[in-house]
PDB file of N, CA and C in Angstrom:
ATOM      1  N   MET A 212     105.647 102.173 128.947  1.00 87.00           N
ATOM      2  CA  MET A 212     105.104 102.451 127.411  1.00 87.00           C
ATOM      3  C   MET A 212     103.356 102.403 126.957  1.00 87.00           C
ATOM      4  N   ILE A 213     103.544 102.966 126.282  1.00 89.00           N
ATOM      5  CA  ILE A 213     101.788 103.237 126.225  1.00 89.00           C
ATOM      6  C   ILE A 213     101.705 102.502 125.227  1.00 89.00           C
ATOM      7  N   LYS A 214     100.707 102.008 124.348  1.00 94.00           N
ATOM      8  CA  LYS A 214     100.612 101.076 123.707  1.00 94.00           C
ATOM      9  C   LYS A 214      98.786 101.429 122.874  1.00 94.00           C
ATOM     10  N   LEU A 215      98.532 101.740 121.910  1.00 96.00           N
ATOM     11  CA  LEU A 215      97.513 101.977 121.249  1.00 96.00           C
ATOM     12  C   LEU A 215      96.245 100.859 120.458  1.00 96.00           C
ATOM     13  N   THR A 216      95.838 100.702 121.557  1.00 96.00           N
ATOM     14  CA  THR A 216      94.805  99.559 120.875  1.00 96.00           C
ATOM     15  C   THR A 216      93.914  99.742 120.253  1.00 96.00           C
ATOM     16  N   ILE A 217      93.645 100.809 119.337  1.00 97.00           N
ATOM     17  CA  ILE A 217      92.211 101.733 118.216  1.00 97.00           C
ATOM     18  C   ILE A 217      91.739 100.610 117.809  1.00 97.00           C
ATOM     19  N   GLU A 218      93.089  99.494 117.227  1.00 97.00           N
ATOM     20  CA  GLU A 218      92.417  98.492 116.008  1.00 97.00           C
ATOM     21  C   GLU A 218      91.585  97.648 116.920  1.00 97.00           C
ATOM     22  N   GLN A 219      91.785  97.204 117.521  1.00 97.00           N
ATOM     23  CA  GLN A 219      90.917  95.876 118.906  1.00 97.00           C
ATOM     24  C   GLN A 219      89.697  96.706 119.173  1.00 97.00           C
ATOM     25  N   ALA A 220      90.131  97.702 119.671  1.00 98.00           N
ATOM     26  CA  ALA A 220      88.254  98.353 119.785  1.00 98.00           C
ATOM     27  C   ALA A 220      87.850  98.998 118.585  1.00 98.00           C
ATOM     28  N   ALA A 221      87.891  99.418 117.281  1.00 98.00           N
ATOM     29  CA  ALA A 221      87.250  99.357 116.155  1.00 98.00           C
ATOM     30  C   ALA A 221      86.401  98.087 115.728  1.00 98.00           C
ATOM     31  N   THR A 222      87.680  97.031 115.622  1.00 98.00           N
ATOM     32  CA  THR A 222      87.374  96.025 115.288  1.00 98.00           C
ATOM     33  C   THR A 222      86.044  95.351 116.262  1.00 98.00           C
ATOM     34  N   ALA A 223      85.855  95.533 117.740  1.00 98.00           N
ATOM     35  CA  ALA A 223      85.285  95.196 118.446  1.00 98.00           C
ATOM     36  C   ALA A 223      83.928  95.584 118.326  1.00 98.00           C
ATOM     37  N   ARG A 224      83.830  96.562 117.393  1.00 98.00           N
ATOM     38  CA  ARG A 224      82.805  97.657 117.344  1.00 98.00           C
ATOM     39  C   ARG A 224      82.225  96.992 115.371  1.00 98.00           C
ATOM     40  N   GLY A 225      82.545  96.166 115.057  1.00 98.00           N
ATOM     41  CA  GLY A 225      82.724  95.993 113.395  1.00 98.00           C
ATOM     42  C   GLY A 225      82.868  96.610 112.279  1.00 98.00           C
ATOM     43  N   ILE A 226      84.040  97.488 113.131  1.00 98.00           N
ATOM     44  CA  ILE A 226      85.021  98.491 111.905  1.00 98.00           C
ATOM     45  C   ILE A 226      86.421  97.462 111.421  1.00 98.00           C
ATOM     46  N   GLN A 227      85.923  97.083 110.028  1.00 97.00           N
ATOM     47  CA  GLN A 227      87.421  96.052 109.868  1.00 97.00           C
ATOM     48  C   GLN A 227      88.468  96.875 109.147  1.00 97.00           C
ATOM     49  N   SER A 228      88.573  98.040 109.032  1.00 97.00           N
ATOM     50  CA  SER A 228      89.856  98.512 108.465  1.00 97.00           C
ATOM     51  C   SER A 228      89.778 100.080 108.384  1.00 97.00           C
ATOM     52  N   GLN A 229      91.250 100.415 108.439  1.00 98.00           N
ATOM     53  CA  GLN A 229      91.571 101.594 108.564  1.00 98.00           C
ATOM     54  C   GLN A 229      90.784 102.956 107.972  1.00 98.00           C
ATOM     55  N   LYS A 230      90.203 102.354 106.994  1.00 98.00           N
ATOM     56  CA  LYS A 230      89.341 103.071 105.622  1.00 98.00           C
ATOM     57  C   LYS A 230      88.042 103.572 106.175  1.00 98.00           C
ATOM     58  N   GLU A 231      87.661 102.597 107.058  1.00 98.00           N
ATOM     59  CA  GLU A 231      85.900 102.483 107.345  1.00 98.00           C
ATOM     60  C   GLU A 231      85.976 103.412 108.764  1.00 98.00           C
ATOM     61  N   LEU A 232      87.593 103.354 109.790  1.00 98.00           N
ATOM     62  CA  LEU A 232      87.353 104.208 110.918  1.00 98.00           C
ATOM     63  C   LEU A 232      87.361 105.351 110.513  1.00 98.00           C
ATOM     64  N   ARG A 233      88.177 105.385 109.365  1.00 98.00           N
ATOM     65  CA  ARG A 233      87.550 107.218 108.755  1.00 98.00           C
ATOM     66  C   ARG A 233      86.683 107.468 109.001  1.00 98.00           C
ATOM     67  N   ALA A 234      86.090 106.923 107.863  1.00 98.00           N
ATOM     68  CA  ALA A 234      84.609 107.107 107.670  1.00 98.00           C
ATOM     69  C   ALA A 234      83.501 107.364 108.567  1.00 98.00           C
ATOM     70  N   VAL A 235      83.896 106.013 109.447  1.00 98.00           N
ATOM     71  CA  VAL A 235      82.685 106.527 110.874  1.00 98.00           C
ATOM     72  C   VAL A 235      83.534 107.921 111.866  1.00 98.00           C
ATOM     73  N   VAL A 236      84.979 108.165 111.659  1.00 98.00           N
ATOM     74  CA  VAL A 236      85.127 109.206 112.141  1.00 98.00           C
ATOM     75  C   VAL A 236      84.285 110.691 111.722  1.00 98.00           C
ATOM     76  N   LEU A 237      84.919 110.618 110.729  1.00 98.00           N
ATOM     77  CA  LEU A 237      83.923 111.597 109.681  1.00 98.00           C
ATOM     78  C   LEU A 237      82.731 111.519 109.525  1.00 98.00           C
ATOM     79  N   GLU A 238      81.638 110.608 109.732  1.00 98.00           N
ATOM     80  CA  GLU A 238      79.952 110.491 110.070  1.00 98.00           C
ATOM     81  C   GLU A 238      80.216 110.888 110.933  1.00 98.00           C
ATOM     82  N   LYS A 239      80.564 110.104 112.358  1.00 98.00           N
ATOM     83  CA  LYS A 239      80.347 110.738 113.881  1.00 98.00           C
ATOM     84  C   LYS A 239      80.584 112.087 114.183  1.00 98.00           C
ATOM     85  N   THR A 240      81.635 112.772 114.011  1.00 98.00           N
ATOM     86  CA  THR A 240      82.142 114.085 114.340  1.00 98.00           C
ATOM     87  C   THR A 240      82.371 114.864 113.491  1.00 98.00           C
ATOM     88  N   GLY A 241      82.451 114.626 112.372  1.00 98.00           N
ATOM     89  CA  GLY A 241      82.841 115.485 111.244  1.00 98.00           C
ATOM     90  C   GLY A 241      84.103 116.240 111.295  1.00 98.00           C
ATOM     91  N   VAL A 242      85.262 115.382 111.662  1.00 98.00           N
ATOM     92  CA  VAL A 242      86.445 115.538 111.555  1.00 98.00           C
ATOM     93  C   VAL A 242      87.119 114.953 110.811  1.00 98.00           C
ATOM     94  N   ASP A 243      87.528 115.172 109.214  1.00 98.00           N
ATOM     95  CA  ASP A 243      88.256 114.793 108.495  1.00 98.00           C
ATOM     96  C   ASP A 243      89.716 114.590 108.688  1.00 98.00           C
ATOM     97  N   LEU A 244      89.928 113.462 109.748  1.00 97.00           N
ATOM     98  CA  LEU A 244      91.511 112.940 110.061  1.00 97.00           C
ATOM     99  C   LEU A 244      92.273 112.599 108.436  1.00 97.00           C
ATOM    100  N   ARG A 245      93.630 112.655 108.691  1.00 97.00           N
ATOM    101  CA  ARG A 245      94.183 112.313 107.387  1.00 97.00           C
ATOM    102  C   ARG A 245      94.479 111.153 107.743  1.00 97.00           C
ATOM    103  N   PRO A 246      94.603 110.696 106.449  1.00 97.00           N
ATOM    104  CA  PRO A 246      94.502 109.303 106.276  1.00 97.00           C
ATOM    105  C   PRO A 246      95.700 107.806 107.193  1.00 97.00           C
ATOM    106  N   ALA A 247      96.940 109.496 106.881  1.00 96.00           N
ATOM    107  CA  ALA A 247      97.969 108.611 107.620  1.00 96.00           C
ATOM    108  C   ALA A 247      98.314 108.901 109.173  1.00 96.00           C
ATOM    109  N   THR A 248      97.043 109.712 109.267  1.00 96.00           N
ATOM    110  CA  THR A 248      97.152 110.043 111.067  1.00 96.00           C
ATOM    111  C   THR A 248      96.087 108.443 111.628  1.00 96.00           C
ATOM    112  N   ILE A 249      95.087 107.936 110.873  1.00 97.00           N
ATOM    113  CA  ILE A 249      94.362 106.885 111.066  1.00 97.00           C
ATOM    114  C   ILE A 249      95.422 105.768 111.329  1.00 97.00           C
ATOM    115  N   SER A 250      96.168 106.053 109.594  1.00 97.00           N
ATOM    116  CA  SER A 250      96.829 104.637 110.056  1.00 97.00           C
ATOM    117  C   SER A 250      97.699 104.479 111.611  1.00 97.00           C
ATOM    118  N   ASP A 251      98.704 105.452 111.049  1.00 96.00           N
ATOM    119  CA  ASP A 251      99.917 105.564 112.561  1.00 96.00           C
ATOM    120  C   ASP A 251      99.150 105.273 113.860  1.00 96.00           C
ATOM    121  N   MET A 252      97.737 105.713 114.057  1.00 95.00           N
ATOM    122  CA  MET A 252      97.283 105.366 115.118  1.00 95.00           C
ATOM    123  C   MET A 252      96.475 104.533 115.105  1.00 95.00           C
ATOM    124  N   TYR A 253      96.227 103.276 114.236  1.00 95.00           N
ATOM    125  CA  TYR A 253      95.299 102.341 114.309  1.00 95.00           C
ATOM    126  C   TYR A 253      96.558 100.959 113.906  1.00 95.00           C
ATOM    127  N   ARG A 254      97.790 101.412 113.601  1.00 95.00           N
ATOM    128  CA  ARG A 254      98.840 100.247 113.843  1.00 95.00           C
ATOM    129  C   ARG A 254      99.853 100.448 114.799  1.00 95.00           C
ATOM    130  N   ASN A 255      99.690 101.591 115.714  1.00 93.00           N
ATOM    131  CA  ASN A 255     100.683 102.343 116.894  1.00 93.00           C
ATOM    132  C   ASN A 255     102.047 102.611 116.812  1.00 93.00           C
ATOM    133  N   ASN A 256     101.815 103.168 115.468  1.00 92.00           N
ATOM    134  CA  ASN A 256     103.012 103.525 114.822  1.00 92.00           C
ATOM    135  C   ASN A 256     103.226 105.259 115.826  1.00 92.00           C
ATOM    136  N   LYS A 257     102.907 105.597 116.260  1.00 85.00           N
ATOM    137  CA  LYS A 257     103.081 106.884 117.099  1.00 85.00           C
ATOM    138  C   LYS A 257     103.942 107.004 118.209  1.00 85.00           C
ATOM    139  N   THR A 258     105.048 108.161 118.455  1.00 88.00           N
ATOM    140  CA  THR A 258     105.884 107.917 119.488  1.00 88.00           C
ATOM    141  C   THR A 258     105.053 109.148 120.285  1.00 88.00           C
ATOM    142  N   GLN A 259     104.488 109.780 119.781  1.00 92.00           N
ATOM    143  CA  GLN A 259     103.844 110.855 120.403  1.00 92.00           C
ATOM    144  C   GLN A 259     102.073 110.926 120.053  1.00 92.00           C
ATOM    145  N   ILE A 260     101.219 111.059 121.062  1.00 92.00           N
ATOM    146  CA  ILE A 260      99.530 111.159 120.769  1.00 92.00           C
ATOM    147  C   ILE A 260      99.530 112.000 121.039  1.00 92.00           C
ATOM    148  N   ASN A 261      98.868 112.643 119.717  1.00 95.00           N
ATOM    149  CA  ASN A 261      98.091 113.892 119.596  1.00 95.00           C
ATOM    150  C   ASN A 261      96.372 113.904 120.613  1.00 95.00           C
ATOM    151  N   ARG A 262      96.229 114.445 121.492  1.00 95.00           N
ATOM    152  CA  ARG A 262      94.900 114.156 122.073  1.00 95.00           C
ATOM    153  C   ARG A 262      94.001 114.489 121.996  1.00 95.00           C
ATOM    154  N   ASP A 263      93.907 115.009 121.015  1.00 97.00           N
ATOM    155  CA  ASP A 263      92.418 115.597 119.810  1.00 97.00           C
ATOM    156  C   ASP A 263      92.126 114.620 119.023  1.00 97.00           C
ATOM    157  N   HIS A 264      93.308 113.984 118.850  1.00 97.00           N
ATOM    158  CA  HIS A 264      93.000 112.858 117.701  1.00 97.00           C
ATOM    159  C   HIS A 264      92.493 112.076 118.224  1.00 97.00           C
ATOM    160  N   LEU A 265      93.427 111.653 119.750  1.00 97.00           N
ATOM    161  CA  LEU A 265      92.416 110.379 119.881  1.00 97.00           C
ATOM    162  C   LEU A 265      91.129 110.409 120.570  1.00 97.00           C
ATOM    163  N   GLU A 266      90.888 111.759 121.269  1.00 97.00           N
ATOM    164  CA  GLU A 266      89.605 112.146 121.688  1.00 97.00           C
ATOM    165  C   GLU A 266      88.445 112.296 120.301  1.00 97.00           C
ATOM    166  N   THR A 267      88.779 112.558 118.872  1.00 98.00           N
ATOM    167  CA  THR A 267      87.471 112.441 117.915  1.00 98.00           C
ATOM    168  C   THR A 267      87.753 110.917 117.864  1.00 98.00           C
ATOM    169  N   ILE A 268      88.494 109.860 117.921  1.00 98.00           N
ATOM    170  CA  ILE A 268      88.515 108.438 117.424  1.00 98.00           C
ATOM    171  C   ILE A 268      87.900 108.139 118.719  1.00 98.00           C
ATOM    172  N   MET A 269      87.760 108.183 120.094  1.00 98.00           N
ATOM    173  CA  MET A 269      86.937 107.625 120.791  1.00 98.00           C
ATOM    174  C   MET A 269      85.698 107.951 120.560  1.00 98.00           C
ATOM    175  N   LEU A 270      85.364 109.498 120.365  1.00 98.00           N
ATOM    176  CA  LEU A 270      84.065 109.992 120.556  1.00 98.00           C
ATOM    177  C   LEU A 270      83.152 109.214 119.096  1.00 98.00           C
ATOM    178  N   ALA A 271      83.781 108.815 118.101  1.00 98.00           N
ATOM    179  CA  ALA A 271      83.653 107.991 117.068  1.00 98.00           C
ATOM    180  C   ALA A 271      83.418 106.716 117.154  1.00 98.00           C
ATOM    181  N   LEU A 272      84.298 106.049 118.242  1.00 98.00           N
ATOM    182  CA  LEU A 272      84.039 104.667 118.703  1.00 98.00           C
ATOM    183  C   LEU A 272      82.656 104.588 119.826  1.00 98.00           C
ATOM    184  N   GLY A 273      82.466 105.258 120.356  1.00 98.00           N
ATOM    185  CA  GLY A 273      81.419 105.860 121.231  1.00 98.00           C
ATOM    186  C   GLY A 273      81.745 105.344 122.863  1.00 98.00           C
ATOM    187  N   THR A 274      82.590 105.444 122.918  1.00 97.00           N
ATOM    188  CA  THR A 274      83.750 105.347 124.387  1.00 97.00           C
ATOM    189  C   THR A 274      84.181 106.292 124.895  1.00 97.00           C
ATOM    190  N   THR A 275      84.466 106.294 126.080  1.00 96.00           N
ATOM    191  CA  THR A 275      85.265 107.267 127.150  1.00 96.00           C
ATOM    192  C   THR A 275      85.757 106.536 128.073  1.00 96.00           C
ATOM    193  N   ASP A 276      85.823 105.346 127.699  1.00 96.00           N
ATOM    194  CA  ASP A 276      87.228 104.549 128.612  1.00 96.00           C
ATOM    195  C   ASP A 276      88.639 104.495 127.853  1.00 96.00           C
ATOM    196  N   PHE A 277      89.246 105.083 128.684  1.00 95.00           N
ATOM    197  CA  PHE A 277      90.644 104.964 127.913  1.00 95.00           C
ATOM    198  C   PHE A 277      91.298 103.192 127.711  1.00 95.00           C
ATOM    199  N   ASN A 278      91.108 102.506 128.459  1.00 95.00           N
ATOM    200  CA  ASN A 278      91.441 100.972 128.376  1.00 95.00           C
ATOM    201  C   ASN A 278      90.639 100.702 127.467  1.00 95.00           C
ATOM    202  N   GLU A 279      89.983 101.152 126.556  1.00 97.00           N
ATOM    203  CA  GLU A 279      89.532 100.446 125.492  1.00 97.00           C
ATOM    204  C   GLU A 279      90.482 100.973 124.266  1.00 97.00           C
ATOM    205  N   VAL A 280      91.337 101.910 124.557  1.00 97.00           N
ATOM    206  CA  VAL A 280      92.080 102.541 123.313  1.00 97.00           C
ATOM    207  C   VAL A 280      93.210 102.527 123.614  1.00 97.00           C
ATOM    208  N   LEU A 281      93.981 102.257 124.970  1.00 94.00           N
ATOM    209  CA  LEU A 281      95.302 102.199 125.088  1.00 94.00           C
ATOM    210  C   LEU A 281      95.698 101.237 125.984  1.00 94.00           C
ATOM    211  N   THR A 282      96.863 100.561 126.317  1.00 94.00           N
ATOM    212  CA  THR A 282      96.732 100.116 127.403  1.00 94.00           C
ATOM    213  C   THR A 282      98.607 100.537 127.709  1.00 94.00           C
ATOM    214  N   ILE A 283      98.828 100.325 129.245  1.00 92.00           N
ATOM    215  CA  ILE A 283     100.241 100.981 129.381  1.00 92.00           C
ATOM    216  C   ILE A 283     100.755  99.591 130.309  1.00 92.00           C
ATOM    217  N   GLU A 284     102.177  99.464 129.377  1.00 88.00           N
ATOM    218  CA  GLU A 284     102.992  98.230 129.746  1.00 88.00           C
ATOM    219  C   GLU A 284     104.209  98.621 130.553  1.00 88.00           C
ATOM    220  N   GLY A 285     104.935  97.817 131.433  1.00 84.00           N
ATOM    221  CA  GLY A 285     105.972  97.755 132.064  1.00 84.00           C
ATOM    222  C   GLY A 285     107.222  98.724 131.238  1.00 84.00           C
ATOM    223  N   ASN A 286     107.508  99.972 131.825  1.00 66.00           N
ATOM    224  CA  ASN A 286     108.598 100.216 131.125  1.00 66.00           C
ATOM    225  C   ASN A 286     109.907  99.771 131.376  1.00 66.00           C
ATOM    226  N   LYS A 287     110.957  99.968 130.104  1.00 62.00           N
ATOM    227  CA  LYS A 287     112.574  99.116 129.739  1.00 62.00           C
ATOM    228  C   LYS A 287     112.917  99.100 131.221  1.00 62.00           C
ATOM    229  N   LYS A 288     112.883 100.348 132.436  1.00 60.00           N
ATOM    230  CA  LYS A 288     113.380 100.064 133.578  1.00 60.00           C
ATOM    231  C   LYS A 288     112.987  99.424 134.116  1.00 60.00           C
ATOM    232  N   ASP A 289     111.777  99.079 134.312  1.00 54.00           N
ATOM    233  CA  ASP A 289     111.017  98.077 134.954  1.00 54.00           C
ATOM    234  C   ASP A 289     111.901  96.688 134.405  1.00 54.00           C
ATOM    235  N   ASP A 290     112.156  96.494 133.764  1.00 52.00           N
ATOM    236  CA  ASP A 290     112.285  95.358 132.768  1.00 52.00           C
ATOM    237  C   ASP A 290     113.808  95.359 132.922  1.00 52.00           C
ATOM    238  N   GLY A 291     114.670  95.617 133.690  1.00 52.00           N
ATOM    239  CA  GLY A 291     115.968  95.826 133.642  1.00 52.00           C
ATOM    240  C   GLY A 291     116.847  96.176 132.563  1.00 52.00           C
ATOM    241  N   GLN A 292     116.676  96.726 131.497  1.00 49.00           N
ATOM    242  CA  GLN A 292     116.995  97.287 130.037  1.00 49.00           C
ATOM    243  C   GLN A 292     117.476  98.239 130.636  1.00 49.00           C
TER     244      GLN A 292
END
C-alpha cells in the first residue's frame, strides 16, 4: 500500500496547515491546486495519485525525494489477508 506523507513533509518545513501548504504551492509553482485536492493528499485520502499534483507539491516543498512524501507499506497479500 502506498501512503502519502505530505503532512509530515510539510510540517518538517514549518508548514502547519493545508491552507498554508496551498499558499506555498501557489507562491512557489504558480499552480492553484483546489483546496479539496490539497486536503485529500494531505490527509492521505486518495486512492489514486495524480502525478502532476504530487510533482507540484514536491516542487513547492523543495524536494525531489519521493521518500519524503510517500511510503510503501507491505500489501495485504503479504499480510495473509
